[in-house]
Amino acid sequence: METERIYFDYNASSLVRKEAFNLLESINKTYGNPSSIHEEGRSSRDLIEISRNHIANSLNTCENNVIFTSGGTEAIDIALNQNNGRIIINSTEHVAVFESAKKTESIIEILEVDNNGIINLNKLESMLKKGPALVCIMFANNETGIIQPIKKISEIVRKYNSYLFCDAVQAYGKIKINFDELDIHFMALSAHKIGAFSGSGALIINEDIKKIIPLTLGGGQEFGLRGGTENLIGITAFGECAKLIDEIYFENQKLKEYINILEKNIESFGGFIFGRNSQRIPNTSLFAFPDIKADTMLMKLDLAGYSVSSGSACSSGKVKKSHVLEAMNIDDKISSNAIRVSLGWATKKSHITNLLNFFEDIFNKTVLE
Ligand code: PLP
């Protein structure tokens, strides 16, 4: 008999929402190249523009500010390659930010976080006093879920005539984002983190930015800023999920209750919660038990039917040292045991109960209500 699997890895990729799947059939009837002038082309163009509209509305910004990309990574790459010679990077950014920055000829400076994973605003200000820069600070961290004070950061960045790039891939749908009010210059989003398909994302650009240097010219799509025939299915599904952003937000807020139950028990089993004292997105918990390495625990969980991640897994699937926990000054002994549980739209309370029963057996302790 096959065991029912329980998915706890929404920060890696959300399970696809039924709204995204349901679209596939209707797209089949109208599929064409959005640049073609015939009926199929025009229908496809309409689908793309409707999606652009949904994404813009979900962020309280204007459609012209939304550029479709192949995902969060490409959006990051375009934003960082507009740089002005100096890039300041928060030490807990996603690896894509560090890699894109390295490709430019800019001087890279690292902005450290404290033990709670939060950047120091005074330090940022003193760095900017030395001269303008492109500042890269993520909204919410993919491993720990820790949230950075983006509004305060954008005020400081503006004060020093600098630019702010914000990776909002993990925040979108979990924090309300009012792009225009936050006054961010560039922001990256990814479709597969909100229940649409992987391979689609967006770069959101502030109206202040008068000129963008495209990385791919091709046929001049996306206002000439990102060439290449648009990913019709990916973009349409992305828009359909963006239309549901308020619903997704409320679903995520409800998950906080499950995370609280989980963390209370993890602690009673002797575990350690990373970012315990920080404001975090409601679906994420990164924790460690003192004597069990992450890869061993992940294997045990996988065999028992639980899909959990280490938070710092790389594309080869291996658990690697977490630069995020290192930046938070966490001892290697404990950080190498860190595992991440991230919840989403299909998570039920019984999934948490099952997971806790699994830990109960390992640690020989009783689950608290
Ligand atoms: N930024 C963050 C914080 C992420 O978690 C991810 C994906 O895990 C990315 C960027 C990359 O997004 P994509 O997979 O769409 O390229």
GROMACS .gro file of C-alpha atoms and ligand atoms in nm:
model
  385
    1MET     CA    1   0.000   0.000   0.000
    2GLU     CA    2   0.133   0.345  -0.090
    3THR     CA    3   0.157   0.594   0.197
    4GLU     CA    4  -0.009   0.931   0.140
    5ARG     CA    5   0.264   1.190   0.104
    6ILE     CA    6   0.248   1.519   0.288
    7TYR     CA    7   0.405   1.819   0.120
    8PHE     CA    8   0.588   2.070   0.340
    9ASP     CA    9   0.807   2.248   0.083
   10TYR     CA   10   0.600   2.540  -0.047
   11ASN     CA   11   0.894   2.780  -0.027
   12ALA     CA   12   1.074   2.567  -0.285
   13SER     CA   13   0.763   2.540  -0.507
   14SER     CA   14   0.401   2.565  -0.409
   15LEU     CA   15   0.172   2.281  -0.511
   16VAL     CA   16  -0.003   2.405  -0.826
   17ARG     CA   17  -0.342   2.559  -0.752
   18LYS     CA   18  -0.647   2.419  -0.930
   19GLU     CA   19  -0.715   2.767  -1.077
   20ALA     CA   20  -0.383   2.741  -1.266
   21PHE     CA   21  -0.453   2.388  -1.393
   22ASN     CA   22  -0.807   2.477  -1.498
   23LEU     CA   23  -0.671   2.732  -1.742
   24LEU     CA   24  -0.486   2.483  -1.951
   25GLU     CA   25  -0.793   2.368  -2.139
   26SER     CA   26  -0.913   2.716  -2.229
   27ILE     CA   27  -0.565   2.824  -2.346
   28ASN     CA   28  -0.557   2.522  -2.576
   29LYS     CA   29  -0.845   2.674  -2.774
   30THR     CA   30  -0.677   3.010  -2.831
   31TYR     CA   31  -0.308   2.921  -2.841
   32GLY     CA   32  -0.103   3.139  -3.075
   33ASN     CA   33   0.200   3.364  -3.076
   34PRO     CA   34   0.102   3.685  -2.889
   35SER     CA   35   0.288   3.890  -3.151
   36SER     CA   36   0.084   3.748  -3.441
   37ILE     CA   37  -0.197   3.961  -3.575
   38HIS     CA   38  -0.445   3.677  -3.645
   39GLU     CA   39  -0.720   3.583  -3.405
   40GLU     CA   40  -0.518   3.323  -3.210
   41GLY     CA   41  -0.237   3.576  -3.173
   42ARG     CA   42  -0.472   3.847  -3.053
   43SER     CA   43  -0.639   3.614  -2.802
   44SER     CA   44  -0.300   3.518  -2.666
   45ARG     CA   45  -0.200   3.884  -2.642
   46ASP     CA   46  -0.521   3.953  -2.449
   47LEU     CA   47  -0.439   3.676  -2.202
   48ILE     CA   48  -0.096   3.826  -2.140
   49GLU     CA   49  -0.231   4.177  -2.091
   50ILE     CA   50  -0.504   4.052  -1.856
   51SER     CA   51  -0.235   3.878  -1.649
   52ARG     CA   52  -0.024   4.192  -1.644
   53ASN     CA   53  -0.326   4.376  -1.516
   54HIS     CA   54  -0.391   4.122  -1.238
   55ILE     CA   55  -0.029   4.135  -1.125
   56ALA     CA   56  -0.023   4.516  -1.129
   57ASN     CA   57  -0.349   4.530  -0.928
   58SER     CA   58  -0.217   4.281  -0.675
   59LEU     CA   59   0.071   4.522  -0.605
   60ASN     CA   60  -0.118   4.849  -0.639
   61THR     CA   61   0.094   4.960  -0.929
   62CYS     CA   62   0.050   5.030  -1.297
   63GLU     CA   63   0.055   4.763  -1.571
   64ASN     CA   64   0.341   4.928  -1.757
   65ASN     CA   65   0.564   4.857  -1.458
   66VAL     CA   66   0.528   4.478  -1.495
   67ILE     CA   67   0.783   4.298  -1.715
   68PHE     CA   68   0.739   3.923  -1.754
   69THR     CA   69   1.049   3.708  -1.715
   70SER     CA   70   1.130   3.338  -1.692
   71GLY     CA   71   1.121   3.357  -1.312
   72GLY     CA   72   1.265   3.527  -1.006
   73THR     CA   73   1.623   3.455  -1.109
   74GLU     CA   74   1.594   3.638  -1.442
   75ALA     CA   75   1.418   3.932  -1.280
   76ILE     CA   76   1.707   3.958  -1.033
   77ASP     CA   77   1.957   3.937  -1.316
   78ILE     CA   78   1.799   4.221  -1.514
   79ALA     CA   79   1.772   4.446  -1.207
   80LEU     CA   80   2.130   4.395  -1.093
   81ASN     CA   81   2.272   4.446  -1.438
   82GLN     CA   82   2.139   4.804  -1.440
   83ASN     CA   83   2.384   4.884  -1.165
   84ASN     CA   84   2.572   5.206  -1.119
   85GLY     CA   85   2.909   5.075  -1.013
   86ARG     CA   86   2.847   4.986  -0.650
   87ILE     CA   87   2.618   4.716  -0.514
   88ILE     CA   88   2.536   4.671  -0.146
   89ILE     CA   89   2.400   4.323  -0.073
   90ASN     CA   90   2.232   4.199   0.242
   91SER     CA   91   2.428   3.895   0.360
   92THR     CA   92   2.121   3.666   0.366
   93GLU     CA   93   2.009   3.723   0.005
   94HIS     CA   94   1.923   3.435  -0.224
   95VAL     CA   95   2.225   3.294  -0.407
   96ALA     CA   96   2.087   3.432  -0.739
   97VAL     CA   97   2.150   3.787  -0.613
   98PHE     CA   98   2.516   3.718  -0.530
   99GLU     CA   99   2.573   3.542  -0.863
  100SER     CA  100   2.414   3.820  -1.071
  101ALA     CA  101   2.609   4.085  -0.882
  102LYS     CA  102   2.936   3.901  -0.947
  103LYS     CA  103   2.867   3.912  -1.322
  104THR     CA  104   2.863   4.292  -1.319
  105GLU     CA  105   3.180   4.495  -1.286
  106SER     CA  106   3.052   4.663  -0.973
  107ILE     CA  107   3.219   4.687  -0.639
  108ILE     CA  108   3.024   4.454  -0.410
  109GLU     CA  109   2.982   4.540  -0.042
  110ILE     CA  110   2.807   4.315   0.208
  111LEU     CA  111   2.560   4.448   0.462
  112GLU     CA  112   2.562   4.219   0.766
  113VAL     CA  113   2.256   4.108   0.963
  114ASP     CA  114   2.230   4.069   1.341
  115ASN     CA  115   2.166   3.740   1.528
  116ASN     CA  116   1.796   3.781   1.454
  117GLY     CA  117   1.863   3.799   1.080
  118ILE     CA  118   1.771   4.169   1.047
  119ILE     CA  119   1.984   4.428   0.869
  120ASN     CA  120   2.118   4.722   1.065
  121LEU     CA  121   1.956   5.043   0.931
  122ASN     CA  122   2.227   5.267   1.080
  123LYS     CA  123   2.494   5.062   0.911
  124LEU     CA  124   2.309   5.088   0.579
  125GLU     CA  125   2.290   5.464   0.621
  126SER     CA  126   2.659   5.495   0.698
  127MET     CA  127   2.745   5.288   0.390
  128LEU     CA  128   2.527   5.510   0.170
  129LYS     CA  129   2.682   5.827   0.314
  130LYS     CA  130   3.000   5.722   0.134
  131GLY     CA  131   2.821   5.732  -0.203
  132PRO     CA  132   2.521   5.604  -0.398
  133ALA     CA  133   2.466   5.235  -0.467
  134LEU     CA  134   2.220   4.974  -0.580
  135VAL     CA  135   2.099   4.821  -0.252
  136CYS     CA  136   1.970   4.461  -0.262
  137ILE     CA  137   1.753   4.358   0.030
  138MET     CA  138   1.497   4.080   0.018
  139PHE     CA  139   1.149   4.123   0.164
  140ALA     CA  140   1.138   3.779   0.329
  141ASN     CA  141   1.405   3.514   0.353
  142ASN     CA  142   1.345   3.179   0.183
  143GLU     CA  143   1.517   2.973   0.456
  144THR     CA  144   1.411   3.142   0.779
  145GLY     CA  145   1.107   3.344   0.666
  146ILE     CA  146   1.253   3.653   0.840
  147ILE     CA  147   1.105   3.982   0.714
  148GLN     CA  148   1.316   4.295   0.656
  149PRO     CA  149   1.176   4.647   0.724
  150ILE     CA  150   1.146   4.739   0.356
  151LYS     CA  151   0.962   5.069   0.394
  152LYS     CA  152   1.229   5.208   0.630
  153ILE     CA  153   1.498   5.075   0.399
  154SER     CA  154   1.346   5.242   0.094
  155GLU     CA  155   1.330   5.576   0.279
  156ILE     CA  156   1.700   5.556   0.359
  157VAL     CA  157   1.790   5.448   0.006
  158ARG     CA  158   1.590   5.740  -0.143
  159LYS     CA  159   1.751   5.986   0.098
  160TYR     CA  160   2.093   5.899  -0.044
  161ASN     CA  161   1.987   5.904  -0.411
  162SER     CA  162   2.042   5.534  -0.443
  163TYR     CA  163   1.841   5.246  -0.587
  164LEU     CA  164   1.662   4.965  -0.407
  165PHE     CA  165   1.620   4.617  -0.549
  166CYS     CA  166   1.387   4.400  -0.342
  167ASP     CA  167   1.354   4.025  -0.396
  168ALA     CA  168   0.990   3.969  -0.300
  169VAL     CA  169   0.974   3.612  -0.431
  170GLN     CA  170   0.893   3.467  -0.087
  171ALA     CA  171   0.695   3.763   0.043
  172TYR     CA  172   0.441   3.785  -0.239
  173GLY     CA  173   0.108   3.646  -0.116
  174LYS     CA  174   0.233   3.627   0.243
  175ILE     CA  175   0.281   4.000   0.311
  176LYS     CA  176   0.060   4.272   0.163
  177ILE     CA  177   0.278   4.455  -0.087
  178ASN     CA  178   0.188   4.803  -0.203
  179PHE     CA  179   0.466   4.860  -0.455
  180ASP     CA  180   0.396   5.228  -0.519
  181GLU     CA  181   0.374   5.313  -0.150
  182LEU     CA  182   0.690   5.123  -0.065
  183ASP     CA  183   0.876   5.325  -0.326
  184ILE     CA  184   1.101   5.039  -0.433
  185HIS     CA  185   1.289   5.077  -0.764
  186PHE     CA  186   1.301   4.712  -0.874
  187MET     CA  187   1.123   4.408  -0.738
  188ALA     CA  188   1.139   4.038  -0.835
  189LEU     CA  189   0.846   3.794  -0.826
  190SER     CA  190   0.815   3.427  -0.913
  191ALA     CA  191   0.498   3.245  -1.023
  192HIS     CA  192   0.568   2.902  -0.876
  193LYS     CA  193   0.577   3.034  -0.521
  194ILE     CA  194   0.211   3.138  -0.537
  195GLY     CA  195   0.064   2.826  -0.694
  196ALA     CA  196   0.126   2.890  -1.065
  197PHE     CA  197   0.389   2.712  -1.276
  198SER     CA  198   0.767   2.739  -1.254
  199GLY     CA  199   0.940   2.915  -1.544
  200SER     CA  200   0.750   3.240  -1.512
  201GLY     CA  201   0.805   3.552  -1.303
  202ALA     CA  202   0.816   3.928  -1.322
  203LEU     CA  203   1.038   4.227  -1.269
  204ILE     CA  204   0.841   4.522  -1.134
  205ILE     CA  205   0.996   4.856  -1.218
  206ASN     CA  206   0.925   5.192  -1.058
  207GLU     CA  207   0.804   5.468  -1.290
  208ASP     CA  208   1.109   5.669  -1.180
  209ILE     CA  209   1.331   5.441  -1.382
  210LYS     CA  210   1.345   5.606  -1.718
  211LYS     CA  211   1.576   5.367  -1.894
  212ILE     CA  212   1.627   4.992  -1.865
  213ILE     CA  213   1.908   4.806  -2.035
  214PRO     CA  214   1.757   4.479  -2.161
  215LEU     CA  215   1.966   4.162  -2.132
  216THR     CA  216   1.776   3.984  -2.411
  217LEU     CA  217   1.680   4.186  -2.718
  218GLY     CA  218   1.519   3.932  -2.953
  219GLY     CA  219   1.190   4.046  -3.105
  220GLY     CA  220   1.139   4.341  -2.874
  221GLN     CA  221   0.870   4.186  -2.654
  222GLU     CA  222   0.787   4.323  -2.308
  223PHE     CA  223   0.818   4.689  -2.415
  224GLY     CA  224   1.155   4.603  -2.570
  225LEU     CA  225   1.293   4.516  -2.226
  226ARG     CA  226   1.291   4.138  -2.253
  227GLY     CA  227   1.287   3.976  -2.594
  228GLY     CA  228   1.155   3.627  -2.669
  229THR     CA  229   0.808   3.483  -2.732
  230GLU     CA  230   0.616   3.507  -2.408
  231ASN     CA  231   0.549   3.197  -2.195
  232LEU     CA  232   0.174   3.209  -2.252
  233ILE     CA  233   0.072   2.926  -2.020
  234GLY     CA  234   0.309   3.034  -1.744
  235ILE     CA  235   0.209   3.400  -1.761
  236THR     CA  236  -0.164   3.330  -1.777
  237ALA     CA  237  -0.149   3.098  -1.476
  238PHE     CA  238   0.063   3.355  -1.293
  239GLY     CA  239  -0.201   3.622  -1.360
  240GLU     CA  240  -0.482   3.392  -1.251
  241CYS     CA  241  -0.310   3.332  -0.916
  242ALA     CA  242  -0.224   3.702  -0.879
  243LYS     CA  243  -0.596   3.774  -0.917
  244LEU     CA  244  -0.643   3.565  -0.600
  245ILE     CA  245  -0.373   3.745  -0.404
  246ASP     CA  246  -0.606   3.854  -0.120
  247GLU     CA  247  -0.734   3.499  -0.081
  248ILE     CA  248  -0.379   3.362  -0.087
  249TYR     CA  249  -0.279   3.619   0.174
  250PHE     CA  250  -0.562   3.510   0.409
  251GLU     CA  251  -0.479   3.142   0.356
  252ASN     CA  252  -0.121   3.219   0.456
  253GLN     CA  253  -0.222   3.412   0.769
  254LYS     CA  254  -0.418   3.108   0.887
  255LEU     CA  255  -0.107   2.892   0.858
  256LYS     CA  256   0.051   3.086   1.145
  257GLU     CA  257  -0.164   2.884   1.386
  258TYR     CA  258  -0.016   2.559   1.250
  259ILE     CA  259   0.337   2.697   1.267
  260ASN     CA  260   0.277   2.795   1.633
  261ILE     CA  261   0.162   2.441   1.720
  262LEU     CA  262   0.458   2.295   1.536
  263GLU     CA  263   0.715   2.523   1.701
  264LYS     CA  264   0.576   2.482   2.053
  265ASN     CA  265   0.625   2.107   2.017
  266ILE     CA  266   0.962   2.129   1.845
  267GLU     CA  267   1.087   2.326   2.144
  268SER     CA  268   0.937   2.080   2.391
  269PHE     CA  269   1.122   1.801   2.203
  270GLY     CA  270   1.448   1.993   2.258
  271GLY     CA  271   1.463   2.160   1.916
  272PHE     CA  272   1.582   2.512   1.830
  273ILE     CA  273   1.383   2.758   1.616
  274PHE     CA  274   1.584   2.995   1.394
  275GLY     CA  275   1.457   3.354   1.382
  276ARG     CA  276   1.235   3.290   1.687
  277ASN     CA  277   1.239   3.656   1.791
  278SER     CA  278   1.197   3.807   1.447
  279GLN     CA  279   0.894   3.892   1.244
  280ARG     CA  280   0.854   3.608   0.995
  281ILE     CA  281   0.622   3.513   0.709
  282PRO     CA  282   0.340   3.297   0.850
  283ASN     CA  283   0.406   2.972   0.662
  284THR     CA  284   0.772   2.906   0.741
  285SER     CA  285   0.963   2.740   1.022
  286LEU     CA  286   1.334   2.659   1.018
  287PHE     CA  287   1.445   2.447   1.312
  288ALA     CA  288   1.707   2.198   1.427
  289PHE     CA  289   1.737   1.915   1.676
  290PRO     CA  290   2.075   1.898   1.850
  291ASP     CA  291   2.197   1.553   1.748
  292ILE     CA  292   2.046   1.481   1.407
  293LYS     CA  293   2.209   1.612   1.091
  294ALA     CA  294   1.976   1.768   0.833
  295ASP     CA  295   2.046   1.510   0.561
  296THR     CA  296   1.974   1.219   0.800
  297MET     CA  297   1.651   1.380   0.919
  298LEU     CA  298   1.541   1.465   0.565
  299MET     CA  299   1.592   1.106   0.457
  300LYS     CA  300   1.395   0.969   0.753
  301LEU     CA  301   1.116   1.214   0.679
  302ASP     CA  302   1.114   1.133   0.309
  303LEU     CA  303   1.088   0.758   0.378
  304ALA     CA  304   0.799   0.826   0.612
  305GLY     CA  305   0.619   1.029   0.340
  306TYR     CA  306   0.703   1.389   0.439
  307SER     CA  307   0.850   1.628   0.182
  308VAL     CA  308   1.062   1.869   0.383
  309SER     CA  309   1.370   2.066   0.284
  310SER     CA  310   1.690   2.173   0.452
  311GLY     CA  311   1.630   2.533   0.344
  312SER     CA  312   1.983   2.545   0.209
  313ALA     CA  313   1.957   2.264  -0.049
  314CYS     CA  314   2.128   2.351  -0.377
  315SER     CA  315   2.016   2.264  -0.730
  316SER     CA  316   2.184   1.921  -0.706
  317GLY     CA  317   1.955   1.845  -0.410
  318LYS     CA  318   2.249   1.823  -0.167
  319VAL     CA  319   2.230   1.988   0.174
  320LYS     CA  320   2.496   2.256   0.185
  321LYS     CA  321   2.614   2.493   0.451
  322SER     CA  322   2.361   2.772   0.497
  323HIS     CA  323   2.512   3.115   0.427
  324VAL     CA  324   2.197   3.260   0.587
  325LEU     CA  325   2.256   3.092   0.925
  326GLU     CA  326   2.625   3.166   0.899
  327ALA     CA  327   2.542   3.536   0.850
  328MET     CA  328   2.326   3.515   1.164
  329ASN     CA  329   2.630   3.385   1.349
  330ILE     CA  330   2.475   3.047   1.425
  331ASP     CA  331   2.717   2.772   1.527
  332ASP     CA  332   2.788   2.518   1.249
  333LYS     CA  333   2.701   2.236   1.487
  334ILE     CA  334   2.340   2.344   1.502
  335SER     CA  335   2.302   2.504   1.158
  336SER     CA  336   2.403   2.179   0.986
  337ASN     CA  337   2.094   2.018   1.146
  338ALA     CA  338   1.850   2.281   1.017
  339ILE     CA  339   1.538   2.168   0.837
  340ARG     CA  340   1.266   2.385   0.689
  341VAL     CA  341   0.896   2.319   0.698
  342SER     CA  342   0.700   2.553   0.469
  343LEU     CA  343   0.323   2.531   0.445
  344GLY     CA  344   0.075   2.634   0.178
  345TRP     CA  345  -0.277   2.624   0.043
  346ALA     CA  346  -0.328   2.245   0.074
  347THR     CA  347  -0.183   2.211   0.427
  348LYS     CA  348  -0.424   2.074   0.686
  349LYS     CA  349  -0.399   2.068   1.063
  350SER     CA  350  -0.384   1.687   1.048
  351HIS     CA  351  -0.061   1.715   0.844
  352ILE     CA  352   0.102   1.895   1.136
  353THR     CA  353  -0.035   1.640   1.383
  354ASN     CA  354   0.109   1.357   1.172
  355LEU     CA  355   0.447   1.527   1.152
  356LEU     CA  356   0.452   1.580   1.527
  357ASN     CA  357   0.363   1.215   1.584
  358PHE     CA  358   0.660   1.125   1.368
  359PHE     CA  359   0.891   1.340   1.586
  360GLU     CA  360   0.725   1.206   1.901
  361ASP     CA  361   0.833   0.854   1.804
  362ILE     CA  362   1.189   0.966   1.734
  363PHE     CA  363   1.231   1.164   2.056
  364ASN     CA  364   1.009   0.956   2.279
  365LYS     CA  365   0.818   1.261   2.397
  366THR     CA  366   0.447   1.345   2.407
  367VAL     CA  367   0.288   1.597   2.168
  368LEU     CA  368   0.142   1.905   2.345
  369GLU     CA  369  -0.208   2.024   2.245
  370PLP     N1  370   1.463   3.455  -0.463
  370PLP     C1  371   1.417   3.380  -0.362
  370PLP     C2  372   1.408   3.440  -0.225
  370PLP     C3  373   1.378   3.248  -0.383
  370PLP     O1  374   1.334   3.175  -0.281
  370PLP     C4  375   1.389   3.195  -0.514
  370PLP     C5  376   1.354   3.055  -0.542
  370PLP     O2  377   1.370   2.967  -0.458
  370PLP     C6  378   1.435   3.278  -0.617
  370PLP     C7  379   1.471   3.407  -0.587
  370PLP     C8  380   1.446   3.229  -0.758
  370PLP     O3  381   1.319   3.224  -0.820
  370PLP     P1  382   1.294   3.133  -0.949
  370PLP     O4  383   1.295   2.992  -0.902
  370PLP     O5  384   1.161   3.174  -1.002
  370PLP     O6  385   1.403   3.162  -1.045
   0.00000   0.00000   0.00000
